[in-house]
Amino acid sequence: MWVGVYQYDEKVSPSLACDRAKLACDQAKKQPEHSWCLYTSAMQEKEELKQYLIDHLDEAIEKHYLQVYYQPVIRTLTGRLCGAEALIRWIDPVKGFLSPGDFIPLFEEMNFSYKVDRYVIQEVTQGLRGRIDKGEKLVPVSINLSRADFQMIDPLTELNQAMRKNGLRWSLVRVEITESALSKDVAGPKRSYQDLAAALNVATGEEAATKQVSQDEYVKVL
């Protein structure tokens, strides 16, 4: 049993007091070492930010408040750039810079992360096309996919369409599957994993930093 406590320090309605106590109770559930939790204003601020993110996700995608940053991948033996990982950041006109920790876990929990990942696919492939048109040097770019991608959309179809639209070769894109995709509801999307692994070089979690994984190797991981 978990208990949420709201200590009256201002004049509020019984309904609001109960809502705040519930927020504290929800927080207690996330802390197994505690059976109760006292409400703080930080909890309310976090809840309000959570609702803001949910309400404004589609707008952030449409207006490009979500931006793709590229983290370089350096080969240890040579010190040369051998790839890049696409990372998402949210630059909001109201909230300012938002850490991925503020919205990625939330959207994974809500099964909304597929919207973000689909947007990243589009931005990365368009970016690669732009570099080709400018005659700039290219390196493979890694894209992260989550469990919701395989439940809500067909990632292989999304990638196929984006690659064909921008006239890209498959060697320019790598895919990393988040651990949450492997640890939950694996049976359902397994076929999609295999199809994706057959079309791409797929890396999973801890293996992503060290090697590419073939289709057969990846199926063994599943």
Tab-separated table of N, CA and C in Angstrom, residues 35-167:
chain	number	residue	atom	x	y	z
A	35	SER	N	6.844	3.806	1.451
A	35	SER	CA	5.423	3.474	1.334
A	35	SER	C	4.555	4.726	1.309
A	36	TRP	N	5.165	5.882	1.529
A	36	TRP	CA	4.396	7.117	1.499
A	36	TRP	C	5.250	8.249	0.943
A	37	CYS	N	4.584	9.323	0.539
A	37	CYS	CA	5.302	10.463	-0.034
A	37	CYS	C	4.520	11.738	0.266
A	38	LEU	N	5.245	12.795	0.586
A	38	LEU	CA	4.648	14.091	0.875
A	38	LEU	C	4.647	14.949	-0.389
A	39	TYR	N	3.507	15.541	-0.699
A	39	TYR	CA	3.370	16.390	-1.883
A	39	TYR	C	4.295	17.598	-1.801
A	40	THR	N	4.927	17.926	-2.947
A	40	THR	CA	5.721	19.149	-3.065
A	40	THR	C	5.297	19.884	-4.338
A	41	SER	N	5.585	21.146	-4.399
A	41	SER	CA	5.220	21.936	-5.577
A	41	SER	C	5.949	21.422	-6.823
A	42	ALA	N	7.115	20.817	-6.647
A	42	ALA	CA	7.871	20.283	-7.782
A	42	ALA	C	7.084	19.181	-8.486
A	43	MET	N	6.305	18.427	-7.726
A	43	MET	CA	5.476	17.377	-8.325
A	43	MET	C	4.436	17.977	-9.253
A	44	GLN	N	3.845	19.066	-8.831
A	44	GLN	CA	2.834	19.732	-9.658
A	44	GLN	C	3.459	20.297	-10.923
A	45	GLU	N	4.648	20.878	-10.778
A	45	GLU	CA	5.344	21.433	-11.935
A	45	GLU	C	5.683	20.335	-12.933
A	46	LYS	N	6.100	19.183	-12.425
A	46	LYS	CA	6.426	18.057	-13.293
A	46	LYS	C	5.191	17.546	-14.018
A	47	GLU	N	4.069	17.501	-13.304
A	47	GLU	CA	2.825	17.036	-13.905
A	47	GLU	C	2.348	18.013	-14.980
A	48	GLU	N	2.498	19.299	-14.712
A	48	GLU	CA	2.089	20.305	-15.694
A	48	GLU	C	2.962	20.235	-16.942
A	49	LEU	N	4.270	20.005	-16.755
A	49	LEU	CA	5.166	19.866	-17.902
A	49	LEU	C	4.796	18.625	-18.708
A	50	LYS	N	4.489	17.551	-18.020
A	50	LYS	CA	4.076	16.307	-18.686
A	50	LYS	C	2.868	16.553	-19.582
A	51	GLN	N	1.867	17.246	-19.062
A	51	GLN	CA	0.664	17.519	-19.842
A	51	GLN	C	0.973	18.459	-21.002
A	52	TYR	N	1.848	19.423	-20.765
A	52	TYR	CA	2.246	20.362	-21.821
A	52	TYR	C	2.901	19.612	-22.978
A	53	LEU	N	3.785	18.685	-22.656
A	53	LEU	CA	4.492	17.925	-23.679
A	53	LEU	C	3.527	17.087	-24.510
A	54	ILE	N	2.582	16.456	-23.836
A	54	ILE	CA	1.593	15.638	-24.537
A	54	ILE	C	0.742	16.504	-25.461
A	55	ASP	N	0.317	17.657	-24.949
A	55	ASP	CA	-0.574	18.536	-25.716
A	55	ASP	C	0.129	19.190	-26.905
A	56	HIS	N	1.453	19.369	-26.822
A	56	HIS	CA	2.160	20.147	-27.839
A	56	HIS	C	3.090	19.317	-28.716
A	57	LEU	N	3.057	17.999	-28.598
A	57	LEU	CA	3.951	17.167	-29.404
A	57	LEU	C	3.726	17.368	-30.891
A	58	ASP	N	2.487	17.277	-31.334
A	58	ASP	CA	2.204	17.412	-32.768
A	58	ASP	C	2.631	18.780	-33.298
A	59	GLU	N	2.406	19.809	-32.494
A	59	GLU	CA	2.820	21.158	-32.905
A	59	GLU	C	4.343	21.256	-33.002
A	60	ALA	N	5.030	20.622	-32.050
A	60	ALA	CA	6.493	20.659	-32.047
A	60	ALA	C	7.063	19.987	-33.290
A	61	ILE	N	6.405	18.926	-33.742
A	61	ILE	CA	6.839	18.236	-34.955
A	61	ILE	C	6.557	19.095	-36.182
A	62	GLU	N	5.352	19.635	-36.243
A	62	GLU	CA	4.940	20.438	-37.395
A	62	GLU	C	5.804	21.677	-37.563
A	63	LYS	N	6.150	22.329	-36.438
A	63	LYS	CA	6.884	23.588	-36.503
A	63	LYS	C	8.387	23.409	-36.279
A	64	HIS	N	8.834	22.153	-36.233
A	64	HIS	CA	10.251	21.834	-36.106
A	64	HIS	C	10.870	22.363	-34.808
A	65	TYR	N	10.065	22.387	-33.750
A	65	TYR	CA	10.653	22.664	-32.444
A	65	TYR	C	11.524	21.480	-32.024
A	66	LEU	N	11.183	20.300	-32.526
A	66	LEU	CA	12.048	19.142	-32.357
A	66	LEU	C	13.179	19.253	-33.372
A	67	GLN	N	14.405	19.146	-32.906
A	67	GLN	CA	15.558	19.293	-33.783
A	67	GLN	C	16.484	18.099	-33.610
A	68	VAL	N	17.062	17.678	-34.736
A	68	VAL	CA	17.983	16.537	-34.719
A	68	VAL	C	19.412	17.048	-34.572
A	69	TYR	N	20.104	16.521	-33.562
A	69	TYR	CA	21.517	16.798	-33.364
A	69	TYR	C	22.287	15.517	-33.684
A	70	TYR	N	23.517	15.675	-34.154
A	70	TYR	CA	24.299	14.506	-34.553
A	70	TYR	C	25.515	14.341	-33.632
A	71	GLN	N	25.556	13.209	-32.980
A	71	GLN	CA	26.691	12.887	-32.109
A	71	GLN	C	27.699	12.077	-32.915
A	72	PRO	N	28.930	12.552	-33.037
A	72	PRO	CA	29.913	11.831	-33.860
A	72	PRO	C	30.309	10.495	-33.235
A	73	VAL	N	30.559	9.525	-34.090
A	73	VAL	CA	31.077	8.222	-33.666
A	73	VAL	C	32.501	8.118	-34.196
A	74	ILE	N	33.462	7.981	-33.290
A	74	ILE	CA	34.869	7.965	-33.663
A	74	ILE	C	35.421	6.549	-33.533
A	75	ARG	N	36.119	6.072	-34.559
A	75	ARG	CA	36.755	4.757	-34.488
A	75	ARG	C	37.981	4.854	-33.583
A	76	THR	N	38.011	4.031	-32.560
A	76	THR	CA	39.045	4.121	-31.528
A	76	THR	C	40.445	3.933	-32.090
A	77	LEU	N	40.632	2.967	-32.965
A	77	LEU	CA	41.973	2.631	-33.445
A	77	LEU	C	42.578	3.717	-34.319
A	78	THR	N	41.729	4.410	-35.085
A	78	THR	CA	42.245	5.399	-36.029
A	78	THR	C	41.967	6.843	-35.624
A	79	GLY	N	41.002	7.030	-34.734
A	79	GLY	CA	40.623	8.383	-34.353
A	79	GLY	C	39.819	9.095	-35.419
A	80	ARG	N	39.332	8.344	-36.410
A	80	ARG	CA	38.589	8.946	-37.514
A	80	ARG	C	37.084	8.857	-37.288
A	81	LEU	N	36.407	9.828	-37.855
A	81	LEU	CA	34.943	9.822	-37.822
A	81	LEU	C	34.441	8.679	-38.699
A	82	CYS	N	33.600	7.809	-38.126
A	82	CYS	CA	33.100	6.677	-38.907
A	82	CYS	C	31.570	6.634	-38.945
A	83	GLY	N	30.933	7.561	-38.267
A	83	GLY	CA	29.479	7.572	-38.268
A	83	GLY	C	28.947	8.666	-37.362
A	84	ALA	N	27.643	8.692	-37.239
A	84	ALA	CA	26.996	9.669	-36.358
A	84	ALA	C	25.696	9.058	-35.835
A	85	GLU	N	25.304	9.492	-34.650
A	85	GLU	CA	24.041	9.040	-34.077
A	85	GLU	C	23.078	10.217	-34.021
A	86	ALA	N	21.875	10.015	-34.542
A	86	ALA	CA	20.874	11.075	-34.544
A	86	ALA	C	20.204	11.150	-33.179
A	87	LEU	N	20.289	12.310	-32.552
A	87	LEU	CA	19.692	12.541	-31.237
A	87	LEU	C	18.659	13.662	-31.352
A	88	ILE	N	17.586	13.526	-30.624
A	88	ILE	CA	16.510	14.508	-30.720
A	88	ILE	C	16.551	15.479	-29.552
A	89	ARG	N	16.311	16.740	-29.835
A	89	ARG	CA	16.218	17.782	-28.805
A	89	ARG	C	14.959	18.608	-29.075
A	90	TRP	N	14.399	19.165	-28.025
A	90	TRP	CA	13.167	19.957	-28.147
A	90	TRP	C	13.492	21.377	-27.715
A	91	ILE	N	13.452	22.296	-28.663
A	91	ILE	CA	13.670	23.717	-28.364
A	91	ILE	C	12.310	24.387	-28.423
A	92	ASP	N	11.692	24.598	-27.279
A	92	ASP	CA	10.315	25.074	-27.222
A	92	ASP	C	10.269	26.588	-27.016
A	93	PRO	N	9.374	27.298	-27.725
A	93	PRO	CA	9.295	28.756	-27.578
A	93	PRO	C	8.808	29.198	-26.207
A	94	VAL	N	8.141	28.320	-25.479
A	94	VAL	CA	7.637	28.660	-24.145
A	94	VAL	C	8.519	28.078	-23.045
A	95	LYS	N	8.864	26.799	-23.168
A	95	LYS	CA	9.615	26.097	-22.117
A	95	LYS	C	11.125	26.149	-22.320
A	96	GLY	N	11.555	26.601	-23.500
A	96	GLY	CA	12.987	26.645	-23.759
A	96	GLY	C	13.543	25.275	-24.124
A	97	PHE	N	14.812	25.058	-23.797
A	97	PHE	CA	15.467	23.793	-24.117
A	97	PHE	C	14.950	22.698	-23.190
A	98	LEU	N	14.460	21.618	-23.794
A	98	LEU	CA	13.929	20.495	-23.027
A	98	LEU	C	14.835	19.291	-23.210
A	99	SER	N	15.247	18.717	-22.109
A	99	SER	CA	16.102	17.539	-22.146
A	99	SER	C	15.325	16.333	-22.657
A	100	PRO	N	15.974	15.436	-23.398
A	100	PRO	CA	15.300	14.203	-23.835
A	100	PRO	C	14.723	13.426	-22.652
A	101	GLY	N	15.355	13.551	-21.500
A	101	GLY	CA	14.848	12.875	-20.311
A	101	GLY	C	13.489	13.386	-19.873
A	102	ASP	N	13.120	14.582	-20.342
A	102	ASP	CA	11.815	15.143	-19.990
A	102	ASP	C	10.691	14.543	-20.823
A	103	PHE	N	11.012	14.154	-22.072
A	103	PHE	CA	9.916	13.726	-22.950
A	103	PHE	C	10.045	12.320	-23.534
A	104	ILE	N	11.263	11.799	-23.713
A	104	ILE	CA	11.394	10.461	-24.313
A	104	ILE	C	10.754	9.377	-23.439
A	105	PRO	N	11.086	9.280	-22.149
A	105	PRO	CA	10.439	8.247	-21.320
A	105	PRO	C	8.921	8.414	-21.272
A	106	LEU	N	8.454	9.657	-21.230
A	106	LEU	CA	7.018	9.926	-21.204
A	106	LEU	C	6.347	9.403	-22.461
A	107	PHE	N	6.918	9.715	-23.622
A	107	PHE	CA	6.302	9.301	-24.878
A	107	PHE	C	6.404	7.794	-25.095
A	108	GLU	N	7.452	7.178	-24.575
A	108	GLU	CA	7.539	5.716	-24.643
A	108	GLU	C	6.432	5.091	-23.801
A	109	GLU	N	6.200	5.669	-22.634
A	109	GLU	CA	5.145	5.167	-21.745
A	109	GLU	C	3.771	5.349	-22.369
A	110	MET	N	3.576	6.448	-23.095
A	110	MET	CA	2.282	6.761	-23.698
A	110	MET	C	2.112	6.163	-25.094
A	111	ASN	N	3.140	5.469	-25.573
A	111	ASN	CA	3.142	4.943	-26.949
A	111	ASN	C	3.068	6.060	-27.989
A	112	PHE	N	3.681	7.201	-27.662
A	112	PHE	CA	3.756	8.316	-28.603
A	112	PHE	C	5.141	8.440	-29.238
A	113	SER	N	6.081	7.652	-28.780
A	113	SER	CA	7.458	7.820	-29.251
A	113	SER	C	7.592	7.536	-30.742
A	114	TYR	N	6.641	6.787	-31.305
A	114	TYR	CA	6.712	6.510	-32.740
A	114	TYR	C	6.616	7.803	-33.558
A	115	LYS	N	5.892	8.797	-33.039
A	115	LYS	CA	5.778	10.065	-33.749
A	115	LYS	C	7.146	10.756	-33.823
A	116	VAL	N	7.865	10.713	-32.719
A	116	VAL	CA	9.191	11.323	-32.679
A	116	VAL	C	10.151	10.575	-33.590
A	117	ASP	N	10.134	9.248	-33.526
A	117	ASP	CA	11.067	8.450	-34.322
A	117	ASP	C	10.770	8.566	-35.817
A	118	ARG	N	9.506	8.643	-36.176
A	118	ARG	CA	9.151	8.839	-37.581
A	118	ARG	C	9.654	10.192	-38.073
A	119	TYR	N	9.548	11.202	-37.219
A	119	TYR	CA	10.048	12.536	-37.559
A	119	TYR	C	11.568	12.504	-37.745
A	120	VAL	N	12.266	11.773	-36.872
A	120	VAL	CA	13.719	11.667	-36.974
A	120	VAL	C	14.107	10.994	-38.290
A	121	ILE	N	13.395	9.941	-38.666
A	121	ILE	CA	13.660	9.268	-39.940
A	121	ILE	C	13.570	10.265	-41.091
A	122	GLN	N	12.533	11.069	-41.074
A	122	GLN	CA	12.345	12.051	-42.148
A	122	GLN	C	13.448	13.105	-42.145
A	123	GLU	N	13.800	13.603	-40.966
A	123	GLU	CA	14.815	14.652	-40.870
A	123	GLU	C	16.193	14.126	-41.264
A	124	VAL	N	16.518	12.922	-40.819
A	124	VAL	CA	17.836	12.353	-41.119
A	124	VAL	C	17.987	12.093	-42.617
A	125	THR	N	16.983	11.491	-43.225
A	125	THR	CA	17.090	11.177	-44.653
A	125	THR	C	17.117	12.451	-45.496
A	126	GLN	N	16.348	13.451	-45.103
A	126	GLN	CA	16.393	14.724	-45.829
A	126	GLN	C	17.755	15.393	-45.647
A	127	GLY	N	18.308	15.274	-44.445
A	127	GLY	CA	19.622	15.848	-44.180
A	127	GLY	C	20.718	15.183	-44.996
A	128	LEU	N	20.657	13.865	-45.115
A	128	LEU	CA	21.634	13.148	-45.930
A	128	LEU	C	21.521	13.560	-47.398
A	129	ARG	N	20.287	13.701	-47.874
A	129	ARG	CA	20.070	14.147	-49.254
A	129	ARG	C	20.674	15.534	-49.475
A	130	GLY	N	20.512	16.392	-48.487
A	130	GLY	CA	21.058	17.738	-48.588
A	130	GLY	C	22.577	17.744	-48.672
A	131	ARG	N	23.229	16.872	-47.902
A	131	ARG	CA	24.689	16.798	-47.935
A	131	ARG	C	25.170	16.260	-49.283
A	132	ILE	N	24.430	15.296	-49.826
A	132	ILE	CA	24.783	14.769	-51.149
A	132	ILE	C	24.702	15.881	-52.190
A	133	ASP	N	23.615	16.651	-52.153
A	133	ASP	CA	23.421	17.722	-53.132
A	133	ASP	C	24.511	18.790	-53.029
A	134	LYS	N	25.054	18.970	-51.819
A	134	LYS	CA	26.103	19.974	-51.621
A	134	LYS	C	27.501	19.406	-51.855
A	135	GLY	N	27.563	18.089	-52.138
A	135	GLY	CA	28.857	17.460	-52.366
A	135	GLY	C	29.665	17.271	-51.100
A	136	GLU	N	29.018	17.224	-49.962
A	136	GLU	CA	29.714	17.082	-48.684
A	136	GLU	C	29.968	15.612	-48.357
A	137	LYS	N	30.937	15.377	-47.494
A	137	LYS	CA	31.294	14.026	-47.101
A	137	LYS	C	30.161	13.396	-46.288
A	138	LEU	N	29.957	12.105	-46.492
A	138	LEU	CA	28.888	11.387	-45.803
A	138	LEU	C	29.453	10.305	-44.898
A	139	VAL	N	28.792	10.095	-43.779
A	139	VAL	CA	29.066	8.947	-42.911
A	139	VAL	C	27.719	8.326	-42.548
A	140	PRO	N	27.689	7.039	-42.241
A	140	PRO	CA	26.417	6.414	-41.854
A	140	PRO	C	25.839	7.059	-40.603
A	141	VAL	N	24.521	7.178	-40.573
A	141	VAL	CA	23.826	7.774	-39.431
A	141	VAL	C	22.958	6.707	-38.753
A	142	SER	N	23.083	6.616	-37.437
A	142	SER	CA	22.291	5.662	-36.666
A	142	SER	C	20.998	6.314	-36.183
A	143	ILE	N	19.905	5.584	-36.326
A	143	ILE	CA	18.586	6.043	-35.885
A	143	ILE	C	18.076	5.093	-34.821
A	144	ASN	N	17.557	5.633	-33.732
A	144	ASN	CA	17.023	4.813	-32.654
A	144	ASN	C	15.541	4.519	-32.871
A	145	LEU	N	15.161	3.279	-32.668
A	145	LEU	CA	13.761	2.886	-32.716
A	145	LEU	C	13.355	2.306	-31.369
A	146	SER	N	12.097	2.497	-30.999
A	146	SER	CA	11.601	2.016	-29.714
A	146	SER	C	10.472	1.009	-29.912
A	147	ARG	N	10.026	0.448	-28.817
A	147	ARG	CA	8.972	-0.565	-28.848
A	147	ARG	C	7.710	-0.055	-29.535
A	148	ALA	N	7.322	1.194	-29.244
A	148	ALA	CA	6.084	1.743	-29.808
A	148	ALA	C	6.129	1.813	-31.324
A	149	ASP	N	7.337	1.958	-31.896
A	149	ASP	CA	7.444	2.030	-33.352
A	149	ASP	C	6.887	0.763	-33.995
A	150	PHE	N	7.174	-0.379	-33.385
A	150	PHE	CA	6.752	-1.651	-33.955
A	150	PHE	C	5.295	-1.972	-33.635
A	151	GLN	N	4.744	-1.262	-32.647
A	151	GLN	CA	3.345	-1.472	-32.293
A	151	GLN	C	2.413	-0.532	-33.052
A	152	MET	N	2.902	0.675	-33.343
A	152	MET	CA	2.027	1.706	-33.897
A	152	MET	C	2.216	1.933	-35.397
A	153	ILE	N	3.415	1.672	-35.909
A	153	ILE	CA	3.692	1.879	-37.329
A	153	ILE	C	4.541	0.711	-37.832
A	154	ASP	N	4.839	0.723	-39.109
A	154	ASP	CA	5.758	-0.243	-39.703
A	154	ASP	C	7.064	0.492	-39.990
A	155	PRO	N	8.067	0.348	-39.112
A	155	PRO	CA	9.314	1.106	-39.294
A	155	PRO	C	10.000	0.837	-40.627
A	156	LEU	N	9.925	-0.421	-41.100
A	156	LEU	CA	10.575	-0.751	-42.362
A	156	LEU	C	9.938	0.014	-43.518
A	157	THR	N	8.614	0.099	-43.523
A	157	THR	CA	7.922	0.851	-44.570
A	157	THR	C	8.275	2.333	-44.496
A	158	GLU	N	8.303	2.883	-43.272
A	158	GLU	CA	8.657	4.293	-43.099
A	158	GLU	C	10.063	4.568	-43.637
A	159	LEU	N	11.007	3.685	-43.316
A	159	LEU	CA	12.375	3.852	-43.786
A	159	LEU	C	12.463	3.705	-45.302
A	160	ASN	N	11.787	2.698	-45.826
A	160	ASN	CA	11.791	2.474	-47.268
A	160	ASN	C	11.308	3.701	-48.021
A	161	GLN	N	10.194	4.250	-47.576
A	161	GLN	CA	9.621	5.412	-48.250
A	161	GLN	C	10.554	6.614	-48.175
A	162	ALA	N	11.140	6.833	-46.990
A	162	ALA	CA	12.035	7.978	-46.820
A	162	ALA	C	13.314	7.814	-47.633
A	163	MET	N	13.857	6.598	-47.666
A	163	MET	CA	15.087	6.354	-48.426
A	163	MET	C	14.849	6.519	-49.925
A	164	ARG	N	13.740	5.987	-50.404
A	164	ARG	CA	13.434	6.106	-51.834
A	164	ARG	C	13.137	7.549	-52.228
A	165	LYS	N	12.397	8.241	-51.388
A	165	LYS	CA	12.044	9.634	-51.676
A	165	LYS	C	13.293	10.498	-51.836
A	166	ASN	N	14.323	10.209	-51.027
A	166	ASN	CA	15.535	11.015	-51.043
A	166	ASN	C	16.670	10.380	-51.848
A	167	GLY	N	16.394	9.234	-52.484
A	167	GLY	CA	17.388	8.610	-53.344
A	167	GLY	C	18.642	8.196	-52.616
